[in-house]
XYZ file of C-alpha atoms in Angstrom:
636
model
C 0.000 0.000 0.000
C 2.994 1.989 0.608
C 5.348 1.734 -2.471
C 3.451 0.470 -5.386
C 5.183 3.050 -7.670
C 8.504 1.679 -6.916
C 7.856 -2.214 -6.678
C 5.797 -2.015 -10.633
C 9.025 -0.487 -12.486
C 11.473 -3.191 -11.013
C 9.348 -5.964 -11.487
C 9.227 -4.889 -15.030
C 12.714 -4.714 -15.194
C 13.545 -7.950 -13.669
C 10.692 -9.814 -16.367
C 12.528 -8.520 -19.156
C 15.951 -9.417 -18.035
C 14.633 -12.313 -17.439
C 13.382 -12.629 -21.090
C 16.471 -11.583 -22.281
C 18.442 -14.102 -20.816
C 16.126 -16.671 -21.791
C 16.342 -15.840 -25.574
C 20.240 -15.106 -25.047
C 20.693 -18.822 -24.565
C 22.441 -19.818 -27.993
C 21.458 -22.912 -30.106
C 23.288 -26.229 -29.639
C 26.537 -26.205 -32.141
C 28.315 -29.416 -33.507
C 32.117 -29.192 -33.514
C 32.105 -31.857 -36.592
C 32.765 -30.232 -39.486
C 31.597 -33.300 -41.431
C 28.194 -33.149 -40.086
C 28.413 -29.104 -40.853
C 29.633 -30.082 -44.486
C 26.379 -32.651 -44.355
C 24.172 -30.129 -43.014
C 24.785 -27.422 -45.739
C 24.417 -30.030 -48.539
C 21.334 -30.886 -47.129
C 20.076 -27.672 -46.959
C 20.843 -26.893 -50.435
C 19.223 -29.694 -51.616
C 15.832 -29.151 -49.668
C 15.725 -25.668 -51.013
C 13.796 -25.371 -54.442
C 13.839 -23.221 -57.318
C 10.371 -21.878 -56.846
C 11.734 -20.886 -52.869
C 14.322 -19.098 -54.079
C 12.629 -16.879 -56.500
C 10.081 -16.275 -53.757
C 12.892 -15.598 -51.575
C 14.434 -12.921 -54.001
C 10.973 -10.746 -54.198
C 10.381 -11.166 -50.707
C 13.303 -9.224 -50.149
C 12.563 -6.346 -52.937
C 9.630 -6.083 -50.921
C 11.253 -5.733 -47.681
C 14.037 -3.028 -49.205
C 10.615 -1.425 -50.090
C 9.562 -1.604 -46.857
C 12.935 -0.214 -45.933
C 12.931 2.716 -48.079
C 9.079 3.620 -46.707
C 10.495 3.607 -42.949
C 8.727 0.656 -41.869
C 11.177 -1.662 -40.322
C 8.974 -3.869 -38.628
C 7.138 -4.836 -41.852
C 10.801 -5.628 -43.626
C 12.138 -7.170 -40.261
C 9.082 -9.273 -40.843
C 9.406 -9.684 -44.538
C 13.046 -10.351 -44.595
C 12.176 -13.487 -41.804
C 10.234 -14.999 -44.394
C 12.847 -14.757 -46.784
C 15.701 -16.386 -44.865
C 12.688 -19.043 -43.827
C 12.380 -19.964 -47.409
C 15.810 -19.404 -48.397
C 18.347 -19.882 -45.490
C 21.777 -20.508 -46.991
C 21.668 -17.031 -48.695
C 23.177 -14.826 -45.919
C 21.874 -11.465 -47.048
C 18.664 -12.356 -46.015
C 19.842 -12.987 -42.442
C 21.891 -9.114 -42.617
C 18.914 -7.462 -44.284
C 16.740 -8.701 -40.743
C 19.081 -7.337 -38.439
C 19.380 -4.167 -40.255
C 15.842 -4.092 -40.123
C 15.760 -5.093 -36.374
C 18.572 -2.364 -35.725
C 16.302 0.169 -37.146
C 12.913 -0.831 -35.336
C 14.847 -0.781 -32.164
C 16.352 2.382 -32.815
C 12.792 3.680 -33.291
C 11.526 2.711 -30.226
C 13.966 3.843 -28.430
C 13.990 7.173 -29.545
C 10.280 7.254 -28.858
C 10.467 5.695 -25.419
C 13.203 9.116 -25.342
C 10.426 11.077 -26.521
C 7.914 9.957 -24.331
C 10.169 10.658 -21.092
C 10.581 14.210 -22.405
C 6.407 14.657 -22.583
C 5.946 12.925 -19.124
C 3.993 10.037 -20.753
C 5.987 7.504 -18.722
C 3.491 4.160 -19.405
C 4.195 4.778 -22.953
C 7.698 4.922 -22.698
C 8.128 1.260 -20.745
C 5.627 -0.235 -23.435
C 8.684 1.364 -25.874
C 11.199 -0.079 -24.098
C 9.905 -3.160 -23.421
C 9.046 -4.153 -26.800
C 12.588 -3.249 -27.358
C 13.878 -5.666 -25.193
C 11.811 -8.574 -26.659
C 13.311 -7.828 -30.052
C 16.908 -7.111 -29.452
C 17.815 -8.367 -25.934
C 21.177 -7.854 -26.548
C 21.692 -4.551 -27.628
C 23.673 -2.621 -25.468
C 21.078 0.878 -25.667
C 18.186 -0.962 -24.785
C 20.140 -2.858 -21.657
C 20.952 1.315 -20.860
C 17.708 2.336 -21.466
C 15.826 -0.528 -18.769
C 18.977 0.893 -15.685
C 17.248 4.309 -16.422
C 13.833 3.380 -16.178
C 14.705 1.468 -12.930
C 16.561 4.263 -11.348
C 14.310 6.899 -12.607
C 11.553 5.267 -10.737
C 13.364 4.660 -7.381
C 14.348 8.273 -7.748
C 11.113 9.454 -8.259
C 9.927 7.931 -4.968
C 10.277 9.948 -1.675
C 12.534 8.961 1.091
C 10.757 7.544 3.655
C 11.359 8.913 7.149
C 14.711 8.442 8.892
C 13.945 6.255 12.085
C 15.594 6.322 15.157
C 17.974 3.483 16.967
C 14.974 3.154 19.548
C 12.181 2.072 17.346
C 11.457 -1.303 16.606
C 8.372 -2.936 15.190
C 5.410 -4.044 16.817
C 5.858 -7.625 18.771
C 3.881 -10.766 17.199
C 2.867 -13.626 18.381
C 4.404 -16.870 16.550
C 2.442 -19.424 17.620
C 2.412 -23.201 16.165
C 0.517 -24.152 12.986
C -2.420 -26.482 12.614
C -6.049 -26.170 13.738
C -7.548 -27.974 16.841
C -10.984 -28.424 18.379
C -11.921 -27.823 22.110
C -14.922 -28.741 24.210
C -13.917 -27.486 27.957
C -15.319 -26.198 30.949
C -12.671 -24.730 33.199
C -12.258 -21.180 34.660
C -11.313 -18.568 32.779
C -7.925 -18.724 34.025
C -7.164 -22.256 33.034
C -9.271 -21.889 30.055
C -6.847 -19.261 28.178
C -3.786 -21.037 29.414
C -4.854 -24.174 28.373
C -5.953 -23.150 24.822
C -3.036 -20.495 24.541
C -0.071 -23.360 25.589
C -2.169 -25.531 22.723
C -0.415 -23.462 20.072
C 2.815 -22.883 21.976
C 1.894 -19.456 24.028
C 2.590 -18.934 27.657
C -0.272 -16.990 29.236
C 0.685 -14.806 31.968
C -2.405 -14.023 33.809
C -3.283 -10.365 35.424
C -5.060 -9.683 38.686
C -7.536 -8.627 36.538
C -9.017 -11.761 35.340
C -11.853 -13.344 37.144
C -11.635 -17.338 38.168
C -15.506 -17.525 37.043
C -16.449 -21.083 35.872
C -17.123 -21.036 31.779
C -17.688 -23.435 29.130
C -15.888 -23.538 25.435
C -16.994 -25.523 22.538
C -15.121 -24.425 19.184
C -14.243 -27.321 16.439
C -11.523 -26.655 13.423
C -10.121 -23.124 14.964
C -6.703 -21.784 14.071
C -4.290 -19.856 16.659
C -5.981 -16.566 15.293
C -9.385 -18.193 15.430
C -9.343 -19.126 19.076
C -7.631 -16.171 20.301
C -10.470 -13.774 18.940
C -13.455 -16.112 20.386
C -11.452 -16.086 24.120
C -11.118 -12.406 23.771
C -15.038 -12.473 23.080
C -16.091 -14.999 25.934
C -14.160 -13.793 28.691
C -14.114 -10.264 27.740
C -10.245 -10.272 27.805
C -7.376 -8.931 25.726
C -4.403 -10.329 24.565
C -0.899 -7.944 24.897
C 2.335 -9.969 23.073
C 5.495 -9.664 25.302
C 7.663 -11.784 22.883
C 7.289 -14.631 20.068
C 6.132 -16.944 22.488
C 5.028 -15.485 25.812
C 1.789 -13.076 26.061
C -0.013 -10.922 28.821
C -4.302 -11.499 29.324
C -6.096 -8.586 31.400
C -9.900 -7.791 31.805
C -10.374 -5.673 28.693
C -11.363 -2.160 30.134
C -10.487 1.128 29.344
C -7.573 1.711 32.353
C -6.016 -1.909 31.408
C -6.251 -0.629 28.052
C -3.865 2.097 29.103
C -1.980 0.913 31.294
C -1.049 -2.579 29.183
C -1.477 -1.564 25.359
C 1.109 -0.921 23.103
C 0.490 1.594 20.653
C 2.500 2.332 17.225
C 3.351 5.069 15.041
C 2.870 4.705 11.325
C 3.376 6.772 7.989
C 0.175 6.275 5.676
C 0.882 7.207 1.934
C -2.149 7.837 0.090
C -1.175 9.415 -3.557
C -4.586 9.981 -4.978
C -6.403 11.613 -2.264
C -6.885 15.057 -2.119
C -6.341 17.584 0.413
C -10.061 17.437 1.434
C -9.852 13.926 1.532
C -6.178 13.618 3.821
C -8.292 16.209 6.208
C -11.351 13.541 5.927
C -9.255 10.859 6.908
C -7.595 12.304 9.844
C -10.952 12.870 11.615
C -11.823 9.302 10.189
C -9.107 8.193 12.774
C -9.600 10.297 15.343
C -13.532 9.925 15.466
C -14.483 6.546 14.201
C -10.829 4.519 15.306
C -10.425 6.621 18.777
C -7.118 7.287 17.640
C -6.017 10.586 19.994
C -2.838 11.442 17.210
C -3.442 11.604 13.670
C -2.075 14.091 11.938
C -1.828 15.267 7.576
C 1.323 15.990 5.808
C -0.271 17.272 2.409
C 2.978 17.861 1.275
C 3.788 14.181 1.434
C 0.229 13.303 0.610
C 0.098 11.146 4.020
C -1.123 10.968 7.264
C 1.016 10.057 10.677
C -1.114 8.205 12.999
C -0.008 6.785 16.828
C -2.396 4.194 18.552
C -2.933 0.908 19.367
C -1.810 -1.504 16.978
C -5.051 -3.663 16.849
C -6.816 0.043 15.817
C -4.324 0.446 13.340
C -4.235 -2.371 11.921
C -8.427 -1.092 11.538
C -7.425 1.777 10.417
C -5.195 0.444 7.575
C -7.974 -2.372 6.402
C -10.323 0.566 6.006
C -8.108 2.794 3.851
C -7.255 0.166 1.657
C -10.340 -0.607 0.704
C -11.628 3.376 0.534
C -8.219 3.412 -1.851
C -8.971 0.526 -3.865
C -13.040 0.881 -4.162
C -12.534 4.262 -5.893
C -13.643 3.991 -9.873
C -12.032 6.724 -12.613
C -14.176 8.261 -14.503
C -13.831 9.912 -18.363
C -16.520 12.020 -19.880
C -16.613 13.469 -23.161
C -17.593 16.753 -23.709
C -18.948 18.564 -26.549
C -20.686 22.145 -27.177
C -22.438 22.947 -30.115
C -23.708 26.612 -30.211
C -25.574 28.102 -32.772
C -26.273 31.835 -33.618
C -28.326 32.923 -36.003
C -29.477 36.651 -36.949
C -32.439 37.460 -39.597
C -33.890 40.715 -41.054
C -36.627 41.129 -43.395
C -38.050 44.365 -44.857
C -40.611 43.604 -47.728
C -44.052 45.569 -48.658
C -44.862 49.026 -50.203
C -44.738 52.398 -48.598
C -47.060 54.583 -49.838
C -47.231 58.479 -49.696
C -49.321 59.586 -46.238
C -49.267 63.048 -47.359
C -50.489 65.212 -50.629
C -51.631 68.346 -51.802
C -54.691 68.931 -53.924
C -55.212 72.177 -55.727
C -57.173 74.313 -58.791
C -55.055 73.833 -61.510
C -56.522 77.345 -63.381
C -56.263 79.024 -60.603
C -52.652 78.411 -59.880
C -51.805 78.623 -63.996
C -53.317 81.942 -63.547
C -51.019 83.454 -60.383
C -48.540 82.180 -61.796
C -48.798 84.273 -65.336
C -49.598 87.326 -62.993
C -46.923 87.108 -61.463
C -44.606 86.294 -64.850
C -46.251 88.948 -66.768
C -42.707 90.182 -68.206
C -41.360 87.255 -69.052
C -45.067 86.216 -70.505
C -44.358 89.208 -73.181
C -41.149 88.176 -73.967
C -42.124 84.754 -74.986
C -44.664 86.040 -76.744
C -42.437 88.733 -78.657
C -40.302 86.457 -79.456
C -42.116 83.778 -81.259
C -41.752 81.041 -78.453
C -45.390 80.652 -78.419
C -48.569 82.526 -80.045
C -50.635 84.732 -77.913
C -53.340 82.502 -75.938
C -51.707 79.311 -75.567
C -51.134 79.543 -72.240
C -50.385 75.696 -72.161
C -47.235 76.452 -74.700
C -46.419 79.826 -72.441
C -46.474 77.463 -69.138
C -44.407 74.966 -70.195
C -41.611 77.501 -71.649
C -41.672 79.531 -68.214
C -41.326 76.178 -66.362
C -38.668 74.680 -68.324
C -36.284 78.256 -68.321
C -36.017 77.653 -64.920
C -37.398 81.346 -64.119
C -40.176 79.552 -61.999
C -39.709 78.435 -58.425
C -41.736 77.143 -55.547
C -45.012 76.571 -57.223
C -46.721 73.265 -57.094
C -46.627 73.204 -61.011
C -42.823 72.761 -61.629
C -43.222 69.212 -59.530
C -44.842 66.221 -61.008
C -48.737 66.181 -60.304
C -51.541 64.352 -61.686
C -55.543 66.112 -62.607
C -58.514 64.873 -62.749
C -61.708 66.613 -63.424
C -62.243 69.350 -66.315
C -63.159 73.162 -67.332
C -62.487 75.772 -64.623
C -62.607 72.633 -62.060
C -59.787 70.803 -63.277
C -57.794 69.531 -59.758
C -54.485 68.592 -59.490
C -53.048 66.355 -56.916
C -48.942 66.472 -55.864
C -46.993 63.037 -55.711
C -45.072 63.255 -53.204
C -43.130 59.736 -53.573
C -43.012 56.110 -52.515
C -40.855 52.793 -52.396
C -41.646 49.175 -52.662
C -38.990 46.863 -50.093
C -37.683 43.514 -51.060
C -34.764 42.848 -48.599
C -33.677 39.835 -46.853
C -30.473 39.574 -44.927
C -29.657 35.985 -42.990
C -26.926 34.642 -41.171
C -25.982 31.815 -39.226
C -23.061 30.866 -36.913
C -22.643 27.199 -35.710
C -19.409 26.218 -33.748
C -18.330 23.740 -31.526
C -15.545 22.698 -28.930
C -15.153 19.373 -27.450
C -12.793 18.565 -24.416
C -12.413 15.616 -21.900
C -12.744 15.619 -18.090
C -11.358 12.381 -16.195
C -12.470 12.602 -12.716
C -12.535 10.111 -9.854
C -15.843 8.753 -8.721
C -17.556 11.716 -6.715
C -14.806 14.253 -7.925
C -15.904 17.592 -8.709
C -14.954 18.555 -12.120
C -15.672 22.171 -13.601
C -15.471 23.424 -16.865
C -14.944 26.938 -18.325
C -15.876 29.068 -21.590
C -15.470 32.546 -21.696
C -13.326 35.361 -20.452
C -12.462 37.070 -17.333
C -14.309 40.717 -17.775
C -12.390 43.134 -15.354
C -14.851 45.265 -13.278
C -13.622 48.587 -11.297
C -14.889 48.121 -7.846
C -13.437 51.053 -6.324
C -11.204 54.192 -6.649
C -8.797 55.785 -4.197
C -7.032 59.684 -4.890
C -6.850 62.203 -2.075
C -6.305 59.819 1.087
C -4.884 62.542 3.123
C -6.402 64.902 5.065
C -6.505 68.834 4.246
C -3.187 70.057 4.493
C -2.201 73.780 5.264
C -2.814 76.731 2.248
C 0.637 76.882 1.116
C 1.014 78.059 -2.877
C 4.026 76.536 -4.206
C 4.681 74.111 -1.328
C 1.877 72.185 0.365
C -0.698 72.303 -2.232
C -0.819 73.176 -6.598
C 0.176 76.906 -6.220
C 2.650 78.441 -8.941
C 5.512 80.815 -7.986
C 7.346 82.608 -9.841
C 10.993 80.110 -9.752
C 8.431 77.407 -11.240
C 7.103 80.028 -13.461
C 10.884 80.526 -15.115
C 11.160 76.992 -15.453
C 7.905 76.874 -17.706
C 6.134 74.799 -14.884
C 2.211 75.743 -15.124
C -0.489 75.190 -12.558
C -2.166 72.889 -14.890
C 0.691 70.631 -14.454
C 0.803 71.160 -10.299
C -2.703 70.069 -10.412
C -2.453 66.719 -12.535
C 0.502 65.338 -10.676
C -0.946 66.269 -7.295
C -4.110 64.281 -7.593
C -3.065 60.088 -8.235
C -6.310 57.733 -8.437
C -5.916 54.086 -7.488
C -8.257 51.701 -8.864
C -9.813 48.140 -7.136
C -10.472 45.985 -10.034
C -12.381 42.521 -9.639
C -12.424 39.792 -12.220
C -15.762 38.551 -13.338
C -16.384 34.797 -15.600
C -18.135 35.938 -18.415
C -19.567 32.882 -20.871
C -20.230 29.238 -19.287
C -19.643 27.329 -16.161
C -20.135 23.916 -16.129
C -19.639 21.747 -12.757
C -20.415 18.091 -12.990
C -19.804 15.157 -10.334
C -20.190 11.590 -11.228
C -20.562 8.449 -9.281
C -20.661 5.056 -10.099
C -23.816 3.358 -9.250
C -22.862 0.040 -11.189
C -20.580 -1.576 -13.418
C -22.691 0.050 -16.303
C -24.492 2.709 -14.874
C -23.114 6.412 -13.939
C -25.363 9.553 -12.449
C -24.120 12.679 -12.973
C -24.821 15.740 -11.297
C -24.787 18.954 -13.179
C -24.281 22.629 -11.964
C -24.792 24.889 -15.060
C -24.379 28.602 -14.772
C -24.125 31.382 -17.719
C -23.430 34.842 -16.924
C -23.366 37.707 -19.523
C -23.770 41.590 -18.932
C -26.774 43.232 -18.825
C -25.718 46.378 -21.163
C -27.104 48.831 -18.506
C -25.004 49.667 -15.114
C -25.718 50.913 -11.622
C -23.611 53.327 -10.099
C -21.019 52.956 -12.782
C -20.765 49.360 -12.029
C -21.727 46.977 -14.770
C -25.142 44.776 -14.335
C -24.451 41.139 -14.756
C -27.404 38.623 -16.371
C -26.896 34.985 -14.350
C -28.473 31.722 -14.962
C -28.333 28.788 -12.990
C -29.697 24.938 -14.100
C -29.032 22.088 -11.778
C -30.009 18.684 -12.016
C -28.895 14.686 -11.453
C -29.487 12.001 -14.186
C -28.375 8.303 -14.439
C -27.520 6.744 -17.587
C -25.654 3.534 -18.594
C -21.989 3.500 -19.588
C -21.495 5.470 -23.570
C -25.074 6.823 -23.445
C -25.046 10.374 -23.750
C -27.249 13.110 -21.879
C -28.133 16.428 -23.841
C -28.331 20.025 -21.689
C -29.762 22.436 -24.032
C -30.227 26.503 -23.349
C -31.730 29.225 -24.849
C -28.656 32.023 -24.601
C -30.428 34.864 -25.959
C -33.872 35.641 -27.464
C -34.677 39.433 -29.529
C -37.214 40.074 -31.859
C -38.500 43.254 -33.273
C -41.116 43.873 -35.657
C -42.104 47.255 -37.135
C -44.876 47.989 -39.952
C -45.037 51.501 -41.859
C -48.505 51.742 -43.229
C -52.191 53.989 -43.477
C -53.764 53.865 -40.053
C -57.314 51.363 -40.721
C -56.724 50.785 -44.195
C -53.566 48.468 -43.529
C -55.468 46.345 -41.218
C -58.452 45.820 -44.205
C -57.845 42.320 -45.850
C -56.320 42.990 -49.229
C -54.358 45.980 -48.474
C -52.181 44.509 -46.197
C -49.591 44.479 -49.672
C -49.578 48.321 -49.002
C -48.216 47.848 -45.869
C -43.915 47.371 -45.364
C -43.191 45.409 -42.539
C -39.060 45.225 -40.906
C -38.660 42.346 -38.990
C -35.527 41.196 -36.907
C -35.091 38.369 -35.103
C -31.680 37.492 -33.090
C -31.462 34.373 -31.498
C -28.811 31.922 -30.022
C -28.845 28.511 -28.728
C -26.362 26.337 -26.784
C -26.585 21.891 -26.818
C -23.912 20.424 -24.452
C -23.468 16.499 -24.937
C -21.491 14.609 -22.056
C -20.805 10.831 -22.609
C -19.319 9.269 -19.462
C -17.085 6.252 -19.935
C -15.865 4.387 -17.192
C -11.883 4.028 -17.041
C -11.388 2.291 -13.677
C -14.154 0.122 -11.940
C -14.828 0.137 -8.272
C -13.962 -2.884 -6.446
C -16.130 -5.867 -7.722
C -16.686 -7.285 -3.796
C -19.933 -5.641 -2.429
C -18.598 -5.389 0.904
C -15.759 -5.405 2.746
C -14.454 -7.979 5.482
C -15.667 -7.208 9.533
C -13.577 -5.534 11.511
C -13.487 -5.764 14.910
C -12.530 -2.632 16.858
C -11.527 -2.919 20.669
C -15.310 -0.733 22.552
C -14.565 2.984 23.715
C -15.280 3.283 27.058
């Protein structure tokens, strides 16, 4: 429980040096060089044409291979080669150029994956290594460093003292035995104790009351836990073979007890949890010292050794019963902005008026220019139509409702003309949409708070400081912004005094602006995972109070279950605006069929947020559904 991430490493080591050595052991040789001389002819002989050309294109293929950087596939090749073909020696070399250059990639991958921190990776790298080339010198370097990186990379353990020893244990005789007495208690634990070779030293303690003891097929360990439990006794080791029994109370406790101190690694657990484990002891165990070294993720404990021994049960199996958790995240967000503007706008203003009556002020008031045109030809006397037109188009005319376009209806001395004043017909569409998405992985430990972040950090101005002193005396020049007449030569102003006298000192507070996402799983079953979900998405408001920015916050919590690569869907309206607006005659664009005359802008602005989690279970909880008793001496 202690050094796990020492004993793994140097196992590995010793397997593959053991591996090596086994394929290091070289193939039986004959001295005879007759039988060598029989050998090869035999060998010739057993290879056939058809072999040999197979042979040959096995190897182009595996110089192919070569030339593509795939060594294992020629290494592989080239063995098939000197299978079919084995008195031709270059398909032998070929292989263990091949082999040379696998090995050399793996190494300098196993090198790589040091340098990244990926260390399982790099003693998969090395190990294959080994199994192809056990005698290469680099890889024999390579598996010394792996072994003394991991012994250096576990901590010392404490320096101990010339006066501590370890606890004293009982070493009593094998077998089991049954027993079927009645005695007193006295001569009941002696008898059964000197059974397996203990000498029971009895205290004052111990009452001589009469008792009666049937067990069949009990061990030392056995009996000495149901005599505890019948007389109500406890059992103190003085040596191998010698032991002390006293009433078990509270003051014999004491008084008789031996307690221990021990060092408890525990590398996973968190600071929370080395805190939760100390008052673990302390409450549950009765253990007075416990103490947590977070900086050597442990705990230091002193009690008695039976609650230790408790203690330790317990937190291996709170160690081991923990399950790892991955869950794949993904956000898809989608924003998507649309604005229409279609229909007619019509004039909702015009002017109506006599068209004789204006033709007529405006030849009164033209008269000159009327007997111009006339005198020179432009137009006869009495067409006034002709007369019109030419004092219209010279330009001479201005500001009368006949040099704009107008339309008449009616006749004679009522002819009426009506002003257009202008209008527009709106066919406009403008659409876009965003999508985007980010997916990440959280890998949590069963009931591990994990939170996830997107967004920014908006800063926010809390508070200002300038002028902390108080009022100091009138002085021009010296104790406040006055100007004098040496500052004045040296082109100092009082604008100046002024701006470097006052300093302001701003508070500022960082506020998450975008997503929060908290989830905590726990592992119901070997299939099944709930998750329990803390959403939260902040924005700002757009307005502010007292200069201070108004923050929009919203909040969705909730627990599901779902089995193992099922996936569970959060979905969230970010933001909602729509605005409609219709130009239009009051009545007459609310009458079916004129609604065409009407122009209506629309907007709508809208986005939309889908997070999909998948949990997938990396490390199981312990498959046992509960854990072995423990007996723990009563607190009295």
């Amino acid at each position: 429980m202690f050094r796990k991430s020492l004993v793994i490493p140097i196992c590995l080591a010793a397997a593959l040096g053991a591996a090596a050595q086994q394929s290091a052991v070289p193939a039986q040789q004959t001295d005879a060089p007759a039988e060598k001389a029989a050998t090869a002819n035999a060998s010739k002989q057993s290879v056939s044409k058809r072999d040999r050309a197979k042979a040959e294109q096995l190897f182009l293929e595996g110089a192919k291979d070569l030339e593509r950087d795939q060594p294992r596939a020629a290494m592989a090749v080239f063995a098939r080669a000197e299978a079919l073909d084995p008195d031709n020696p270059k398909f032998a070399v070929s292989e263990s150029v091949a082999r040379d250059r696998l090995v050399a990639d793996l190494l300098q991958q196993a090198d790589k994956a040091k340098i990244l921190g990926h260390l399982d990776e790099r003693q998969k790298d090395i190990a294959e290594a080994l199994r192809i080339d056990p005698h290469d010198p680099l890889v024999a370097q390579h598996v010394d460093e792996l072994a003394e990186d991991a012994a250096a990379s576990e901590p010392a353990p404490p320096s101990l003292g010339a006066d501590v020893a370890p606890p004293v244990k009982l070493e009593p005789t094998g077998g089991v035995h049954d027993f079927h007495l009645y005695l007193s208690e006295r001569q009941l634990i002696q008898q059964v104790m000197e059974t397996y070779g203990i000498h029971a030293t009895m205290d004052d303690s111990v009452p001589d009351g009469m008792i009666r003891y049937n067990v069949d097929g009990v061990d030392f360990a056995e009996a000495e836990q149901t005599l505890e439990l019948a007389t109500s006794t406890f059992v103190v080791p003085l040596d191998p073979v010698r032991a002390l029994v006293a009433k078990d109370t509270r003051a014999n406790r004491m008084k008789f007890e031996r307690e221990g101190t021990e060092t408890v690694y525990l590398r996973d657990f968190t600071n929370e949890e080395l805190t939760s484990m100390v008052s673990l002891a302390r409450d549950v165990f009765s253990i007075k010292t416990a103490s947590a070294d977070v900086g050597q993720d442990a705990i230091t404990v002193r009690g008695p050794l039976e609650d230790l021994d408790a203690l330790n049960a317990t937190l291996a199996s709170l160690r081991g019963g923990r399950g790892e958790i991955q869950l794949d995240v993904s956000m898809y967000e989608v924003d998507r902005t649309r604005a229409t503007n279609i229909g007619a706008i019509i004039p909702t203003q015009t002017t109506l008026f006599n068209v004789y009556s204006e033709a007529s002020s405006l030849l009164q008031s033209n008269a000159s220019l009327v007997q111009e045109i006339i005198s020179s030809g432009l137009a006869a006397p009495g067409d006034w139509e002709a007369i019109l037109g030419i004092l219209v188009a010279s330009g001479q005319v201005s500001n009368s409702l006949l040099t704009q376009p107008f339309g008449v209806f009616g006749g004679g001395l009522s002819l009426t003309g009506i002003t257009y004043t202008g209008g527009s017909v709106n066919m406009q569409l403008n659409s876009s949409d965003v999508h985007s998405v980010d997916q990440t992985q959280l890998r949590l430990l069963d009931q591990q708070e994990g939170t996830l972040k997107a967004g920014e950090r908006y800063p926010i101005e809390t508070s200002s400081y300038s002028s902390l002193s108080a009022t100091p005396l009138s002085i021009p020049g010296i104790s406040n912004a006055g100007i004098s007449s040496t500052l004045q030569n040296l082109g100092v102003n009082l604008s100046q005094l002024e701006s470097a006298a006052e300093e302001t000192i701003p508070q500022v507070q960082y506020q998450d602006i975008g997503l929060t996402l908290t989830v905590t799983p726990h592992v119901e079953g070997p299939r099944s995972v709930s998750l329990k979900f803390d959403l939260k998405l902040s924005s700002l408001a757009g307005s502010t109070l007292n200069q201070l920015p108004l923050m929009n916050n919203r909040e969705f919590q909730a627990i599901t279950s779902l089995n193992v690569g099922e996936s569970t869907v959060l979905v969230s309206a970010l933001s909602r605006q729509e605005s409609d607006a219709i130009t239009g005659i009051p009545g007459l664009s609310e009458l079916p069929g004129f609604q065409d005359g009407t122009n209506k802008n629309s907007n709508l602005d809208y986005s939309e947020l889908a997070i999909v989690i998948t949990p997938h279970i990396i490390r199981s909880v312990r498959p046992q559904s509960a854990d072995r008793m423990i007996l723990v001496p009563p607190a009295e």
